PDB file of C-alpha atoms and ligand atoms in Angstrom:
ATOM      1  CA  UNK H 669      16.106 -21.483   6.785  1.00 67.00           C
ATOM      2  CA  UNK H 670      12.967 -23.026   5.240  1.00 78.00           C
ATOM      3  CA  UNK H 671       9.667 -23.047   6.983  1.00 85.00           C
ATOM      4  CA  UNK H 672       6.672 -25.305   6.932  1.00 95.00           C
ATOM      5  CA  UNK H 673       3.833 -23.638   5.025  1.00 98.00           C
ATOM      6  CA  UNK H 674       0.390 -25.202   5.182  1.00 98.00           C
ATOM      7  CA  UNK H 675      -3.199 -24.302   4.422  1.00 98.00           C
ATOM      8  CA  UNK H 676      -6.206 -25.194   6.541  1.00 98.00           C
ATOM      9  CA  UNK H 677      -9.768 -24.036   6.871  1.00 98.00           C
ATOM     10  CA  UNK H 678     -10.366 -20.649   8.556  1.00 98.00           C
ATOM     11  CA  UNK H 679     -11.564 -20.891  12.173  1.00 98.00           C
ATOM     12  CA  UNK H 680     -13.169 -18.176  14.335  1.00 97.00           C
ATOM     13  CA  UNK H 681      -9.909 -17.970  16.319  1.00 98.00           C
ATOM     14  CA  UNK H 682      -8.028 -16.851  13.247  1.00 98.00           C
ATOM     15  CA  UNK H 683     -10.183 -13.724  12.730  1.00 98.00           C
ATOM     16  CA  UNK H 684      -8.799 -11.433  15.426  1.00 98.00           C
ATOM     17  CA  UNK H 685      -5.286 -12.103  13.893  1.00 98.00           C
ATOM     18  CA  UNK H 686      -6.662 -11.308  10.432  1.00 98.00           C
ATOM     19  CA  UNK H 687      -8.208  -8.093  11.856  1.00 98.00           C
ATOM     20  CA  UNK H 688      -4.886  -6.959  13.245  1.00 98.00           C
ATOM     21  CA  UNK H 689      -3.278  -7.726   9.958  1.00 98.00           C
ATOM     22  CA  UNK H 690      -5.845  -5.772   8.167  1.00 98.00           C
ATOM     23  CA  UNK H 691      -5.020  -2.668  10.273  1.00 98.00           C
ATOM     24  CA  UNK H 692      -1.390  -2.490   8.873  1.00 98.00           C
ATOM     25  CA  UNK H 693      -1.091   0.739   7.007  1.00 98.00           C
ATOM     26  CA  UNK H 694       1.764  -0.370   4.724  1.00 98.00           C
ATOM     27  CA  UNK H 695      -0.132  -3.575   3.806  1.00 98.00           C
ATOM     28  CA  UNK H 696      -3.243  -1.490   3.052  1.00 98.00           C
ATOM     29  CA  UNK H 697      -1.165   0.985   0.935  1.00 98.00           C
ATOM     30  CA  UNK H 698       0.256  -1.983  -1.166  1.00 98.00           C
ATOM     31  CA  UNK H 699      -3.042  -3.810  -1.572  1.00 98.00           C
ATOM     32  CA  UNK H 700      -4.821  -0.487  -2.353  1.00 98.00           C
ATOM     33  CA  UNK H 701      -8.215  -1.955  -3.020  1.00 98.00           C
ATOM     34  CA  UNK H 702      -9.146  -2.677   0.577  1.00 97.00           C
ATOM     35  CA  UNK H 703     -11.975  -2.205   3.099  1.00 97.00           C
ATOM     36  CA  UNK H 704     -13.297   1.331   3.318  1.00 97.00           C
ATOM     37  CA  UNK H 705     -12.404   1.469   6.920  1.00 98.00           C
ATOM     38  CA  UNK H 706      -9.965  -1.312   8.030  1.00 98.00           C
ATOM     39  CA  UNK H 707     -10.665  -0.436  11.694  1.00 98.00           C
ATOM     40  CA  UNK H 708     -14.433  -1.016  11.334  1.00 98.00           C
ATOM     41  CA  UNK H 709     -14.884  -4.268  13.422  1.00 98.00           C
ATOM     42  CA  UNK H 710     -18.588  -4.650  12.492  1.00 98.00           C
ATOM     43  CA  UNK H 711     -17.815  -4.380   8.780  1.00 98.00           C
ATOM     44  CA  UNK H 712     -14.921  -6.816   9.215  1.00 98.00           C
ATOM     45  CA  UNK H 713     -17.208  -9.310  11.085  1.00 98.00           C
ATOM     46  CA  UNK H 714     -19.951  -8.951   8.482  1.00 98.00           C
ATOM     47  CA  UNK H 715     -17.429  -9.454   5.521  1.00 97.00           C
ATOM     48  CA  UNK H 716     -16.022 -12.684   7.071  1.00 98.00           C
ATOM     49  CA  UNK H 717     -19.492 -14.033   8.020  1.00 97.00           C
ATOM     50  CA  UNK H 718     -20.460 -13.626   4.360  1.00 97.00           C
ATOM     51  CA  UNK H 719     -17.489 -15.117   2.802  1.00 95.00           C
ATOM     52  CA  UNK H 720     -17.242 -18.073   5.225  1.00 96.00           C
ATOM     53  CA  UNK H 721     -20.947 -18.829   4.526  1.00 96.00           C
ATOM     54  CA  UNK H 722     -20.438 -18.713   0.719  1.00 96.00           C
ATOM     55  CA  UNK H 723     -19.685 -22.149  -0.695  1.00 94.00           C
ATOM     56  CA  UNK H 724     -18.363 -20.675  -3.913  1.00 94.00           C
ATOM     57  CA  UNK H 725     -15.464 -18.916  -1.956  1.00 96.00           C
ATOM     58  CA  UNK H 726     -12.347 -21.070  -0.869  1.00 98.00           C
ATOM     59  CA  UNK H 727     -10.675 -19.313   1.885  1.00 97.00           C
ATOM     60  CA  UNK H 728      -7.724 -20.830   3.768  1.00 98.00           C
ATOM     61  CA  UNK H 729      -5.740 -19.784   6.669  1.00 98.00           C
ATOM     62  CA  UNK H 730      -1.953 -19.888   5.986  1.00 98.00           C
ATOM     63  CA  UNK H 731       0.052 -21.588   8.776  1.00 98.00           C
ATOM     64  CA  UNK H 732       3.853 -21.108   8.917  1.00 98.00           C
ATOM     65  CA  UNK H 733       5.386 -23.579  11.486  1.00 97.00           C
ATOM     66  CA  UNK H 734       1.962 -23.865  12.995  1.00 97.00           C
ATOM     67  CA  UNK H 735       1.441 -20.025  13.436  1.00 98.00           C
ATOM     68  CA  UNK H 736      -1.339 -18.077  11.722  1.00 98.00           C
ATOM     69  CA  UNK H 737       0.589 -16.005   9.091  1.00 98.00           C
ATOM     70  CA  UNK H 738      -2.305 -14.793   6.885  1.00 98.00           C
ATOM     71  CA  UNK H 739      -4.873 -15.962   4.439  1.00 98.00           C
ATOM     72  CA  UNK H 740      -5.320 -16.896   0.835  1.00 98.00           C
ATOM     73  CA  UNK H 741      -8.511 -17.210  -1.236  1.00 98.00           C
ATOM     74  CA  UNK H 742     -10.173 -18.114  -4.478  1.00 98.00           C
ATOM     75  CA  UNK H 743     -13.586 -16.342  -5.208  1.00 97.00           C
ATOM     76  CA  UNK H 744     -15.658 -14.902  -8.083  1.00 96.00           C
ATOM     77  CA  UNK H 745     -14.890 -11.311  -8.862  1.00 94.00           C
ATOM     78  CA  UNK H 746     -16.317  -9.352 -11.850  1.00 92.00           C
ATOM     79  CA  UNK H 747     -17.620 -12.681 -13.030  1.00 94.00           C
ATOM     80  CA  UNK H 748     -14.249 -14.366 -13.106  1.00 96.00           C
ATOM     81  CA  UNK H 749     -12.452 -16.833 -10.702  1.00 97.00           C
ATOM     82  CA  UNK H 750      -9.873 -14.783  -8.884  1.00 98.00           C
ATOM     83  CA  UNK H 751      -7.217 -15.343  -6.229  1.00 98.00           C
ATOM     84  CA  UNK H 752      -5.917 -13.087  -3.593  1.00 98.00           C
ATOM     85  CA  UNK H 753      -3.765 -13.292  -0.394  1.00 98.00           C
ATOM     86  CA  UNK H 754      -2.680 -11.249   2.570  1.00 98.00           C
ATOM     87  CA  UNK H 755       0.318 -12.081   4.833  1.00 98.00           C
ATOM     88  CA  UNK H 756       1.069 -10.479   8.213  1.00 98.00           C
ATOM     89  CA  UNK H 757       4.087  -8.154   8.029  1.00 98.00           C
ATOM     90  CA  UNK H 758       6.231 -10.172  10.370  1.00 98.00           C
ATOM     91  CA  UNK H 759       6.197 -13.002   7.833  1.00 98.00           C
ATOM     92  CA  UNK H 760       7.080 -10.963   4.722  1.00 98.00           C
ATOM     93  CA  UNK H 761      10.079 -11.600   2.546  1.00 97.00           C
ATOM     94  CA  UNK H 762      10.367 -15.355   3.335  1.00 97.00           C
ATOM     95  CA  UNK H 763       8.503 -16.857   0.364  1.00 98.00           C
ATOM     96  CA  UNK H 764       5.388 -17.423   2.341  1.00 98.00           C
ATOM     97  CA  UNK H 765       2.890 -15.889  -0.057  1.00 98.00           C
ATOM     98  CA  UNK H 766       4.441 -17.744  -2.928  1.00 98.00           C
ATOM     99  CA  UNK H 767       4.287 -21.074  -1.120  1.00 98.00           C
ATOM    100  CA  UNK H 768       0.680 -20.382   0.096  1.00 98.00           C
ATOM    101  CA  UNK H 769      -0.497 -19.464  -3.390  1.00 98.00           C
ATOM    102  CA  UNK H 770       1.285 -22.535  -4.828  1.00 98.00           C
ATOM    103  CA  UNK H 771      -0.622 -24.695  -2.466  1.00 98.00           C
ATOM    104  CA  UNK H 772      -3.941 -22.995  -3.302  1.00 98.00           C
ATOM    105  CA  UNK H 773      -3.300 -23.549  -6.863  1.00 98.00           C
ATOM    106  CA  UNK H 774      -2.919 -27.333  -6.310  1.00 97.00           C
ATOM    107  CA  UNK H 775      -6.262 -27.550  -4.632  1.00 96.00           C
ATOM    108  CA  UNK H 776      -8.252 -25.069  -6.723  1.00 97.00           C
ATOM    109  CA  UNK H 777      -8.311 -26.536 -10.197  1.00 96.00           C
ATOM    110  CA  UNK H 778     -10.429 -23.995 -11.983  1.00 96.00           C
ATOM    111  CA  UNK H 779      -8.731 -22.541 -15.008  1.00 98.00           C
ATOM    112  CA  UNK H 780      -8.280 -19.903 -16.121  1.00 98.00           C
ATOM    113  CA  UNK H 781      -7.631 -18.161 -12.799  1.00 98.00           C
ATOM    114  CA  UNK H 782      -7.315 -14.449 -12.559  1.00 98.00           C
ATOM    115  CA  UNK H 783      -5.677 -12.136 -10.062  1.00 98.00           C
ATOM    116  CA  UNK H 784      -5.343  -8.288  -9.762  1.00 98.00           C
ATOM    117  CA  UNK H 785      -2.549  -6.196  -8.314  1.00 98.00           C
ATOM    118  CA  UNK H 786      -1.971  -2.440  -8.139  1.00 98.00           C
ATOM    119  CA  UNK H 787       0.780  -1.637 -10.759  1.00 98.00           C
ATOM    120  CA  UNK H 788       3.131  -0.610  -7.986  1.00 98.00           C
ATOM    121  CA  UNK H 789       2.468  -3.609  -5.697  1.00 98.00           C
ATOM    122  CA  UNK H 790       5.873  -5.151  -6.758  1.00 98.00           C
ATOM    123  CA  UNK H 791       5.788  -7.926  -4.053  1.00 98.00           C
ATOM    124  CA  UNK H 792       2.367  -9.152  -5.155  1.00 98.00           C
ATOM    125  CA  UNK H 793       3.217  -8.967  -8.851  1.00 98.00           C
ATOM    126  CA  UNK H 794       6.388 -11.110  -8.175  1.00 98.00           C
ATOM    127  CA  UNK H 795       4.274 -13.595  -6.103  1.00 98.00           C
ATOM    128  CA  UNK H 796       1.968 -13.925  -9.118  1.00 98.00           C
ATOM    129  CA  UNK H 797       4.682 -14.250 -11.781  1.00 98.00           C
ATOM    130  CA  UNK H 798       6.575 -16.795  -9.622  1.00 98.00           C
ATOM    131  CA  UNK H 799       3.212 -18.797  -9.450  1.00 98.00           C
ATOM    132  CA  UNK H 800       2.834 -18.803 -13.320  1.00 98.00           C
ATOM    133  CA  UNK H 801       0.428 -15.935 -13.728  1.00 98.00           C
ATOM    134  CA  UNK H 802       1.047 -13.442 -16.684  1.00 98.00           C
ATOM    135  CA  UNK H 803      -0.415 -10.011 -17.353  1.00 98.00           C
ATOM    136  CA  UNK H 804      -3.580 -10.281 -19.387  1.00 98.00           C
ATOM    137  CA  UNK H 805      -4.963  -6.784 -19.023  1.00 98.00           C
ATOM    138  CA  UNK H 806      -5.182  -3.694 -17.134  1.00 98.00           C
ATOM    139  CA  UNK H 807      -7.881  -1.768 -15.190  1.00 98.00           C
ATOM    140  CA  UNK H 808      -8.166   1.371 -13.126  1.00 98.00           C
ATOM    141  CA  UNK H 809     -10.496   1.871 -10.123  1.00 97.00           C
ATOM    142  CA  UNK H 810     -11.063   3.689  -6.942  1.00 98.00           C
ATOM    143  CA  UNK H 811      -8.717   2.413  -4.292  1.00 98.00           C
ATOM    144  CA  UNK H 812     -10.086   2.911  -0.628  1.00 98.00           C
ATOM    145  CA  UNK H 813      -6.621   2.728   0.906  1.00 98.00           C
ATOM    146  CA  UNK H 814      -5.253   5.556  -1.167  1.00 98.00           C
ATOM    147  CA  UNK H 815      -8.430   7.505  -1.607  1.00 98.00           C
ATOM    148  CA  UNK H 816      -7.631   7.790  -5.343  1.00 98.00           C
ATOM    149  CA  UNK H 817      -8.037   6.184  -8.628  1.00 98.00           C
ATOM    150  CA  UNK H 818      -5.277   3.462  -8.901  1.00 98.00           C
ATOM    151  CA  UNK H 819      -4.079   1.483 -11.980  1.00 98.00           C
ATOM    152  CA  UNK H 820      -3.807  -2.241 -11.675  1.00 98.00           C
ATOM    153  CA  UNK H 821      -2.723  -5.276 -13.684  1.00 98.00           C
ATOM    154  CA  UNK H 822      -5.069  -8.109 -14.346  1.00 98.00           C
ATOM    155  CA  UNK H 823      -3.242 -11.505 -14.283  1.00 98.00           C
ATOM    156  CA  UNK H 824      -4.226 -14.751 -15.684  1.00 98.00           C
ATOM    157  CA  UNK H 825      -3.059 -18.371 -15.375  1.00 98.00           C
ATOM    158  CA  UNK H 826      -4.235 -21.089 -17.753  1.00 97.00           C
ATOM    159  CA  UNK H 827      -2.413 -24.246 -16.893  1.00 93.00           C
TER     160      UNK H 827
HETATM  161  C1  LIG V1462       2.260  -9.033  -1.107  1.00 92.44           C
HETATM  162  C2  LIG V1462       2.481  -9.948  -0.133  1.00 92.44           C
HETATM  163  C3  LIG V1462       1.380 -11.045  -0.073  1.00 92.44           C
HETATM  164  C4  LIG V1462       3.831 -10.632  -0.348  1.00 92.44           C
HETATM  165  O1  LIG V1462       4.121 -11.698   0.677  1.00 92.44           O
HETATM  166  P1  LIG V1462       5.462 -12.323   0.924  1.00 92.44           P
HETATM  167  O2  LIG V1462       5.209 -13.594   1.821  1.00 92.44           O
HETATM  168  O3  LIG V1462       6.404 -11.347   1.515  1.00 92.44           O
HETATM  169  O4  LIG V1462       5.884 -12.669  -0.536  1.00 92.44           O
HETATM  170  P2  LIG V1462       7.148 -13.649  -0.869  1.00 92.44           P
HETATM  171  O5  LIG V1462       8.119 -13.738   0.227  1.00 92.44           O
HETATM  172  O6  LIG V1462       6.547 -14.951  -1.474  1.00 92.44           O
HETATM  173  O7  LIG V1462       7.943 -12.788  -2.021  1.00 92.44           O
HETATM  174  C5  LIG V1462       7.557 -12.858  -3.344  1.00 92.44           C
HETATM  175  C6  LIG V1462       8.620 -11.915  -4.099  1.00 92.44           C
HETATM  176  O8  LIG V1462       8.293 -10.572  -3.861  1.00 92.44           O
HETATM  177  C7  LIG V1462       9.548  -9.890  -3.486  1.00 92.44           C
HETATM  178  N1  LIG V1462       9.121  -8.875  -2.444  1.00 92.44           N
HETATM  179  C8  LIG V1462       8.589  -9.134  -1.323  1.00 92.44           C
HETATM  180  N2  LIG V1462       8.381  -7.929  -0.709  1.00 92.44           N
HETATM  181  C9  LIG V1462       8.766  -7.003  -1.576  1.00 92.44           C
HETATM  182  C10 LIG V1462       8.772  -5.568  -1.591  1.00 92.44           C
HETATM  183  N3  LIG V1462       8.334  -4.828  -0.568  1.00 92.44           N
HETATM  184  N4  LIG V1462       9.306  -4.875  -2.564  1.00 92.44           N
HETATM  185  C11 LIG V1462       9.779  -5.604  -3.724  1.00 92.44           C
HETATM  186  N5  LIG V1462       9.799  -6.877  -3.745  1.00 92.44           N
HETATM  187  C12 LIG V1462       9.314  -7.580  -2.670  1.00 92.44           C
HETATM  188  C13 LIG V1462      10.315 -11.029  -2.859  1.00 92.44           C
HETATM  189  O9  LIG V1462      11.692 -10.704  -2.915  1.00 92.44           O
HETATM  190  C14 LIG V1462      10.041 -12.163  -3.776  1.00 92.44           C
HETATM  191  O10 LIG V1462      10.645 -12.075  -5.063  1.00 92.44           O
HETATM  192  P3  LIG V1462      12.088 -12.885  -5.323  1.00 92.44           P
HETATM  193  O11 LIG V1462      11.727 -14.290  -5.024  1.00 92.44           O
HETATM  194  O12 LIG V1462      12.252 -12.605  -6.797  1.00 92.44           O
HETATM  195  O13 LIG V1462      13.088 -12.289  -4.459  1.00 92.44           O
HETATM  196  C15 LIG V1462       2.539  -9.252   1.276  1.00 92.44           C
HETATM  197  O14 LIG V1462       3.426  -8.232   1.230  1.00 92.44           O
HETATM  198  C16 LIG V1462       1.190  -8.708   1.707  1.00 92.44           C
HETATM  199  O15 LIG V1462       0.359  -9.461   2.176  1.00 92.44           O
HETATM  200  N6  LIG V1462       0.919  -7.489   1.502  1.00 92.44           N
HETATM  201  C17 LIG V1462      -0.332  -6.796   1.853  1.00 92.44           C
HETATM  202  C18 LIG V1462      -1.513  -7.298   1.152  1.00 92.44           C
HETATM  203  C19 LIG V1462      -1.343  -7.359  -0.444  1.00 92.44           C
HETATM  204  O16 LIG V1462      -0.675  -6.601  -1.012  1.00 92.44           O
HETATM  205  N7  LIG V1462      -2.082  -8.521  -0.906  1.00 92.44           N
HETATM  206  C20 LIG V1462      -1.982  -8.632  -2.397  1.00 92.44           C
HETATM  207  C21 LIG V1462      -3.069  -7.873  -2.917  1.00 92.44           C
HETATM  208  S1  LIG V1462      -2.936  -7.904  -4.708  1.00 92.44           S
END
């Protein structure tokens, strides 16, 4: 069964849904480089106020058949344009992240574009590969969600 995946601007009504998604322990473990305390509502509100007020950040809500499924973004990180995404667990495994990132890549034309994924975040790595990213480097940093240093791949897409 295929579903209708669209991107639209983030609204205030989406934020409580993103907050619940941010609490998911399995999603945090996968993403690794997450908020220090995902349950901190004030930090969450401050983070979203900052990124929604930043004109250099493109942040879109992912709608699946009209339901808020997650978010996808493009922003500058370590001086390079980077993409990221977070999909609520009940929507996993249906190609949603792949379709959402594909849609973002159509509207964000900056190239090269970069992305990062923990080396064991198999799902995210597959999303990036299917969207035309290839490994361009490696890095290692402290990951809040694992309270440890974690290895990650840096991905790049030129076309
Ligand atoms: C990573 C994430 C975005 C994937 O979302 P999704 O909508 O399930 O991804 P897709 O359905 O587009 O799947 C992409 C590929 O990953 C594979 N995949 C999905 N979940 C997987 C898992 N847990 N283990 C292994 N492969 C997995 C799919 O089979 C698919 O590959 P295929 O087409 O070769 O079969 C989602 O799990 C998520 O939001 N996780 C938490 C946040 C996060 O990790 N964000 C990325 C930070 S780098």
